[in-house]
Amino acid sequence: MIRFSLPRPVPLLAAALAFSLIALSGTGVFSTAQAADMQQNTTQLDFSVMGTAHAVPTELTVHLSVRSDSPSAAAAQKDVNTRMAAAMKLAGGQDGIVAKAGGYSIYENTPEHGPKSWTARQELELSGQDSVRLLGLAGQLQSQSLMLEGLDWSLDDATRDRLLQEARTEALKKVRSQAEQSAQTLGLRLARLKEVRISYQEPGPRPVMLMAARMADSAPPQRSPDEQTLRVNVSVQAELSP
């Protein structure tokens, strides 16, 4: 009997699979090398943009003081305490005005010629958003021999937060367009934005220094607020590729 045997296909399949694995392995090596090469060809660009918001200050702070001079320390303090209590009572009855009694000091005066004396002094701070009523109250207190030290204009918390958000939004809207324009100018394209840092520049209270003086019959102090500018700076690190 003559028997015929066919070659087994398994070795051929194994060879084909081995070839495929080698091909895939080569492709993986190529992709890794290509990615590394692309990463080496990127250009890093650091730049910054700024957003701004403008507003007229909304809150006024008035600084006053009570002072008394006397040969007796106890008498000087008693006078200051009495006049401060009267001022706080008057200010406490005003809606929308916050009154705060501030620093207190007592010291002895020892001139080279003449008798010694004692000086007592305490600060009073009034703040609010109704500047007309606030300045009117300051005038009343001046007529009671309080001394006007200065005025500060500032932004209330809610207004400041809203303006900072507006400035931040404006700055962030500029980021991508400026990155793409810079890349185009350099003959490259924007690959991605890697890092974004945000910082704030906001003005503090604007002091308006006035000469302190006792005024028995004086008109209320007048002062118009100057516009303030809040700034938000956005620093960006971008990757540019060919």
Short mmCIF file of C-alpha atoms in Angstrom, two decimals:
data_model
loop_
_atom_site.label_atom_id
_atom_site.label_comp_id
_atom_site.label_asym_id
_atom_site.label_seq_id
_atom_site.Cartn_x
_atom_site.Cartn_y
_atom_site.Cartn_z
CA MET A 1 0.00 0.00 0.00
CA ILE A 2 1.32 3.40 -0.91
CA ARG A 3 0.72 6.07 1.67
CA PHE A 4 0.89 9.80 0.98
CA SER A 5 1.52 12.34 3.76
CA LEU A 6 0.90 16.09 3.47
CA PRO A 7 3.20 18.62 5.18
CA ARG A 8 1.86 19.89 8.48
CA PRO A 9 0.82 23.60 8.30
CA VAL A 10 1.72 24.48 11.87
CA PRO A 11 5.33 25.45 11.16
CA LEU A 12 4.18 27.79 8.38
CA LEU A 13 1.66 29.47 10.72
CA ALA A 14 4.28 29.82 13.40
CA ALA A 15 6.65 31.38 10.91
CA ALA A 16 3.98 33.81 9.77
CA LEU A 17 3.20 34.77 13.35
CA ALA A 18 6.86 35.23 14.13
CA PHE A 19 7.23 37.50 11.12
CA SER A 20 4.21 39.55 12.18
CA LEU A 21 5.58 39.98 15.69
CA ILE A 22 8.90 41.17 14.30
CA ALA A 23 7.10 43.66 12.06
CA LEU A 24 4.98 44.94 14.94
CA SER A 25 8.02 45.20 17.15
CA GLY A 26 9.80 47.25 14.51
CA THR A 27 6.78 49.55 14.19
CA GLY A 28 6.77 50.15 17.93
CA VAL A 29 10.43 51.07 17.92
CA PHE A 30 9.84 53.48 15.05
CA SER A 31 6.88 55.14 16.80
CA THR A 32 8.86 55.65 20.00
CA ALA A 33 11.78 57.12 18.10
CA GLN A 34 9.46 59.35 16.11
CA ALA A 35 7.77 60.65 19.27
CA ALA A 36 11.13 61.34 20.88
CA ASP A 37 12.27 63.16 17.76
CA MET A 38 9.09 65.24 17.67
CA GLN A 39 9.54 66.13 21.34
CA GLN A 40 13.10 67.27 20.66
CA ASN A 41 11.86 69.48 17.84
CA THR A 42 9.37 71.42 19.96
CA THR A 43 10.05 75.02 20.94
CA GLN A 44 9.04 76.38 24.33
CA LEU A 45 7.52 79.85 24.45
CA ASP A 46 6.90 81.76 27.67
CA PHE A 47 4.71 84.84 27.48
CA SER A 48 2.17 86.74 29.54
CA VAL A 49 -1.03 88.66 28.96
CA MET A 50 -2.90 91.11 31.16
CA GLY A 51 -6.58 91.74 31.75
CA THR A 52 -7.86 94.94 33.37
CA ALA A 53 -11.05 96.19 34.94
CA HIS A 54 -11.82 99.76 35.99
CA ALA A 55 -14.20 101.08 38.60
CA VAL A 56 -14.87 104.07 40.80
CA PRO A 57 -14.27 103.18 44.48
CA THR A 58 -17.45 102.31 46.34
CA GLU A 59 -16.43 102.58 49.99
CA LEU A 60 -15.17 105.58 51.93
CA THR A 61 -13.28 105.45 55.22
CA VAL A 62 -12.89 108.56 57.37
CA HIS A 63 -10.13 108.72 60.00
CA LEU A 64 -10.65 111.02 62.98
CA SER A 65 -9.11 111.35 66.42
CA VAL A 66 -9.96 112.65 69.88
CA ARG A 67 -7.22 114.39 71.80
CA SER A 68 -7.04 115.99 75.21
CA ASP A 69 -4.20 117.80 77.03
CA SER A 70 -4.26 118.19 80.78
CA PRO A 71 -1.88 118.56 83.73
CA SER A 72 -3.39 115.34 85.04
CA ALA A 73 -3.22 112.00 83.21
CA ALA A 74 -6.55 110.95 84.71
CA ALA A 75 -8.23 114.16 83.58
CA ALA A 76 -6.89 113.83 80.03
CA GLN A 77 -8.11 110.25 79.78
CA LYS A 78 -11.51 111.09 81.23
CA ASP A 79 -12.02 113.86 78.67
CA VAL A 80 -11.04 111.58 75.77
CA ASN A 81 -13.27 108.77 77.02
CA THR A 82 -16.27 111.07 77.39
CA ARG A 83 -15.91 112.64 73.96
CA MET A 84 -15.28 109.28 72.27
CA ALA A 85 -18.39 107.81 73.88
CA ALA A 86 -20.44 110.72 72.53
CA ALA A 87 -18.94 110.29 69.05
CA MET A 88 -19.62 106.54 69.03
CA LYS A 89 -23.22 107.16 70.15
CA LEU A 90 -23.77 109.66 67.32
CA ALA A 91 -22.16 107.38 64.71
CA GLY A 92 -23.94 104.29 66.01
CA GLY A 93 -27.31 105.76 65.12
CA GLN A 94 -26.40 106.08 61.42
CA ASP A 95 -27.59 103.22 59.16
CA GLY A 96 -24.96 101.93 56.76
CA ILE A 97 -22.06 103.50 58.65
CA VAL A 98 -19.62 101.37 60.64
CA ALA A 99 -17.82 103.11 63.50
CA LYS A 100 -14.70 101.62 65.11
CA ALA A 101 -12.79 103.01 68.06
CA GLY A 102 -9.10 102.59 67.29
CA GLY A 103 -5.74 102.95 68.97
CA TYR A 104 -5.47 104.65 72.36
CA SER A 105 -2.38 106.40 73.72
CA ILE A 106 -1.41 108.40 76.79
CA TYR A 107 1.95 110.09 77.22
CA GLU A 108 3.62 112.77 79.34
CA ASN A 109 4.93 116.01 77.89
CA THR A 110 8.11 117.25 79.54
CA PRO A 111 9.17 120.55 77.94
CA GLU A 112 12.48 122.08 78.85
CA HIS A 113 10.72 125.23 80.02
CA GLY A 114 7.25 125.21 81.43
CA PRO A 115 5.04 122.79 83.35
CA LYS A 116 4.63 119.14 82.51
CA SER A 117 1.37 117.90 81.02
CA TRP A 118 -0.33 114.75 79.79
CA THR A 119 -1.83 114.03 76.37
CA ALA A 120 -4.44 111.35 75.76
CA ARG A 121 -5.48 110.43 72.23
CA GLN A 122 -7.77 107.87 70.59
CA GLU A 123 -8.58 107.17 66.93
CA LEU A 124 -12.02 106.81 65.39
CA GLU A 125 -12.69 105.16 62.02
CA LEU A 126 -15.94 105.57 60.09
CA SER A 127 -16.66 103.60 56.91
CA GLY A 128 -19.58 103.12 54.55
CA GLN A 129 -20.73 103.31 50.94
CA ASP A 130 -22.94 106.39 51.30
CA SER A 131 -20.22 109.01 51.06
CA VAL A 132 -22.63 111.96 51.34
CA ARG A 133 -23.97 110.85 54.73
CA LEU A 134 -20.53 109.75 55.87
CA LEU A 135 -18.91 113.10 55.08
CA GLY A 136 -21.83 114.88 56.74
CA LEU A 137 -21.26 112.85 59.91
CA ALA A 138 -17.54 113.66 59.77
CA GLY A 139 -18.43 117.35 59.66
CA GLN A 140 -20.66 116.96 62.72
CA LEU A 141 -17.88 115.27 64.64
CA GLN A 142 -15.43 117.98 63.64
CA SER A 143 -17.79 120.53 65.16
CA GLN A 144 -17.47 118.54 68.41
CA SER A 145 -13.70 119.15 68.32
CA LEU A 146 -12.69 115.83 66.77
CA MET A 147 -9.75 116.09 64.40
CA LEU A 148 -10.00 114.90 60.80
CA GLU A 149 -6.87 112.90 59.92
CA GLY A 150 -7.64 111.62 56.43
CA LEU A 151 -9.94 109.88 53.94
CA ASP A 152 -9.48 106.54 52.18
CA TRP A 153 -11.38 105.39 49.08
CA SER A 154 -11.53 101.65 48.34
CA LEU A 155 -13.66 98.95 46.74
CA ASP A 156 -16.11 96.88 48.72
CA ASP A 157 -15.50 93.11 48.72
CA ALA A 158 -18.33 92.17 46.34
CA THR A 159 -17.34 94.77 43.74
CA ARG A 160 -13.65 93.88 43.98
CA ASP A 161 -14.35 90.15 43.47
CA ARG A 162 -16.57 90.87 40.44
CA LEU A 163 -13.96 93.12 38.83
CA LEU A 164 -11.14 90.62 39.41
CA GLN A 165 -13.24 87.94 37.72
CA GLU A 166 -13.85 90.22 34.73
CA ALA A 167 -10.12 90.99 34.41
CA ARG A 168 -9.20 87.30 34.71
CA THR A 169 -11.70 86.30 32.02
CA GLU A 170 -10.37 88.99 29.69
CA ALA A 171 -6.78 87.79 30.18
CA LEU A 172 -7.58 84.12 29.65
CA LYS A 173 -9.44 84.88 26.42
CA LYS A 174 -6.26 86.45 25.04
CA VAL A 175 -4.02 83.47 25.83
CA ARG A 176 -4.69 81.07 22.94
CA SER A 177 -4.98 83.73 20.24
CA GLN A 178 -1.68 85.33 21.26
CA ALA A 179 0.04 81.93 21.47
CA GLU A 180 -1.15 81.05 17.96
CA GLN A 181 -0.10 84.43 16.58
CA SER A 182 3.36 84.07 18.13
CA ALA A 183 3.74 80.57 16.66
CA GLN A 184 2.69 81.78 13.22
CA THR A 185 5.18 84.64 13.39
CA LEU A 186 7.94 82.12 14.13
CA GLY A 187 6.83 79.83 11.30
CA LEU A 188 5.60 77.19 13.75
CA ARG A 189 2.29 75.94 15.06
CA LEU A 190 0.85 75.76 18.58
CA ALA A 191 1.09 72.21 19.94
CA ARG A 192 -0.29 72.76 23.42
CA LEU A 193 -0.40 75.06 26.44
CA LYS A 194 1.60 73.41 29.21
CA GLU A 195 1.29 75.75 32.16
CA VAL A 196 -0.86 78.73 33.12
CA ARG A 197 -0.15 80.93 36.15
CA ILE A 198 -2.44 83.73 37.35
CA SER A 199 -1.47 86.67 39.56
CA TYR A 200 -3.45 89.69 40.73
CA GLN A 201 -2.60 93.35 41.07
CA GLU A 202 -5.24 95.29 42.92
CA PRO A 203 -4.94 98.76 44.41
CA GLY A 204 -5.17 99.25 48.14
CA PRO A 205 -7.06 102.09 49.78
CA ARG A 206 -6.36 105.45 48.19
CA PRO A 207 -5.39 107.79 51.06
CA VAL A 208 -6.33 111.44 50.86
CA MET A 209 -4.24 113.16 53.49
CA LEU A 210 -5.78 116.25 55.00
CA MET A 211 -4.38 118.70 57.51
CA ALA A 212 -5.78 117.83 60.91
CA ALA A 213 -7.47 120.81 62.49
CA ARG A 214 -10.12 121.55 65.07
CA MET A 215 -13.01 123.25 63.38
CA ALA A 216 -15.81 124.62 65.53
CA ASP A 217 -18.07 125.59 62.65
CA SER A 218 -16.88 123.89 59.47
CA ALA A 219 -18.53 122.52 56.37
CA PRO A 220 -18.30 118.76 55.82
CA PRO A 221 -15.13 117.63 54.02
CA GLN A 222 -15.52 117.07 50.31
CA ARG A 223 -13.64 114.57 48.14
CA SER A 224 -14.50 112.83 44.85
CA PRO A 225 -13.11 109.32 44.34
CA ASP A 226 -10.60 108.59 41.58
CA GLU A 227 -11.11 105.59 39.31
CA GLN A 228 -9.15 102.50 40.31
CA THR A 229 -7.72 99.81 38.04
CA LEU A 230 -7.49 96.12 38.88
CA ARG A 231 -5.07 93.96 36.86
CA VAL A 232 -4.81 90.22 36.37
CA ASN A 233 -1.62 88.84 34.82
CA VAL A 234 -1.69 85.40 33.15
CA SER A 235 1.71 83.80 32.45
CA VAL A 236 1.69 80.92 29.96
CA GLN A 237 4.16 78.27 28.84
CA ALA A 238 3.38 77.01 25.34
CA GLU A 239 4.92 74.30 23.13
CA LEU A 240 5.40 75.09 19.44
CA SER A 241 6.21 72.50 16.80
CA PRO A 242 7.20 72.64 13.10
#
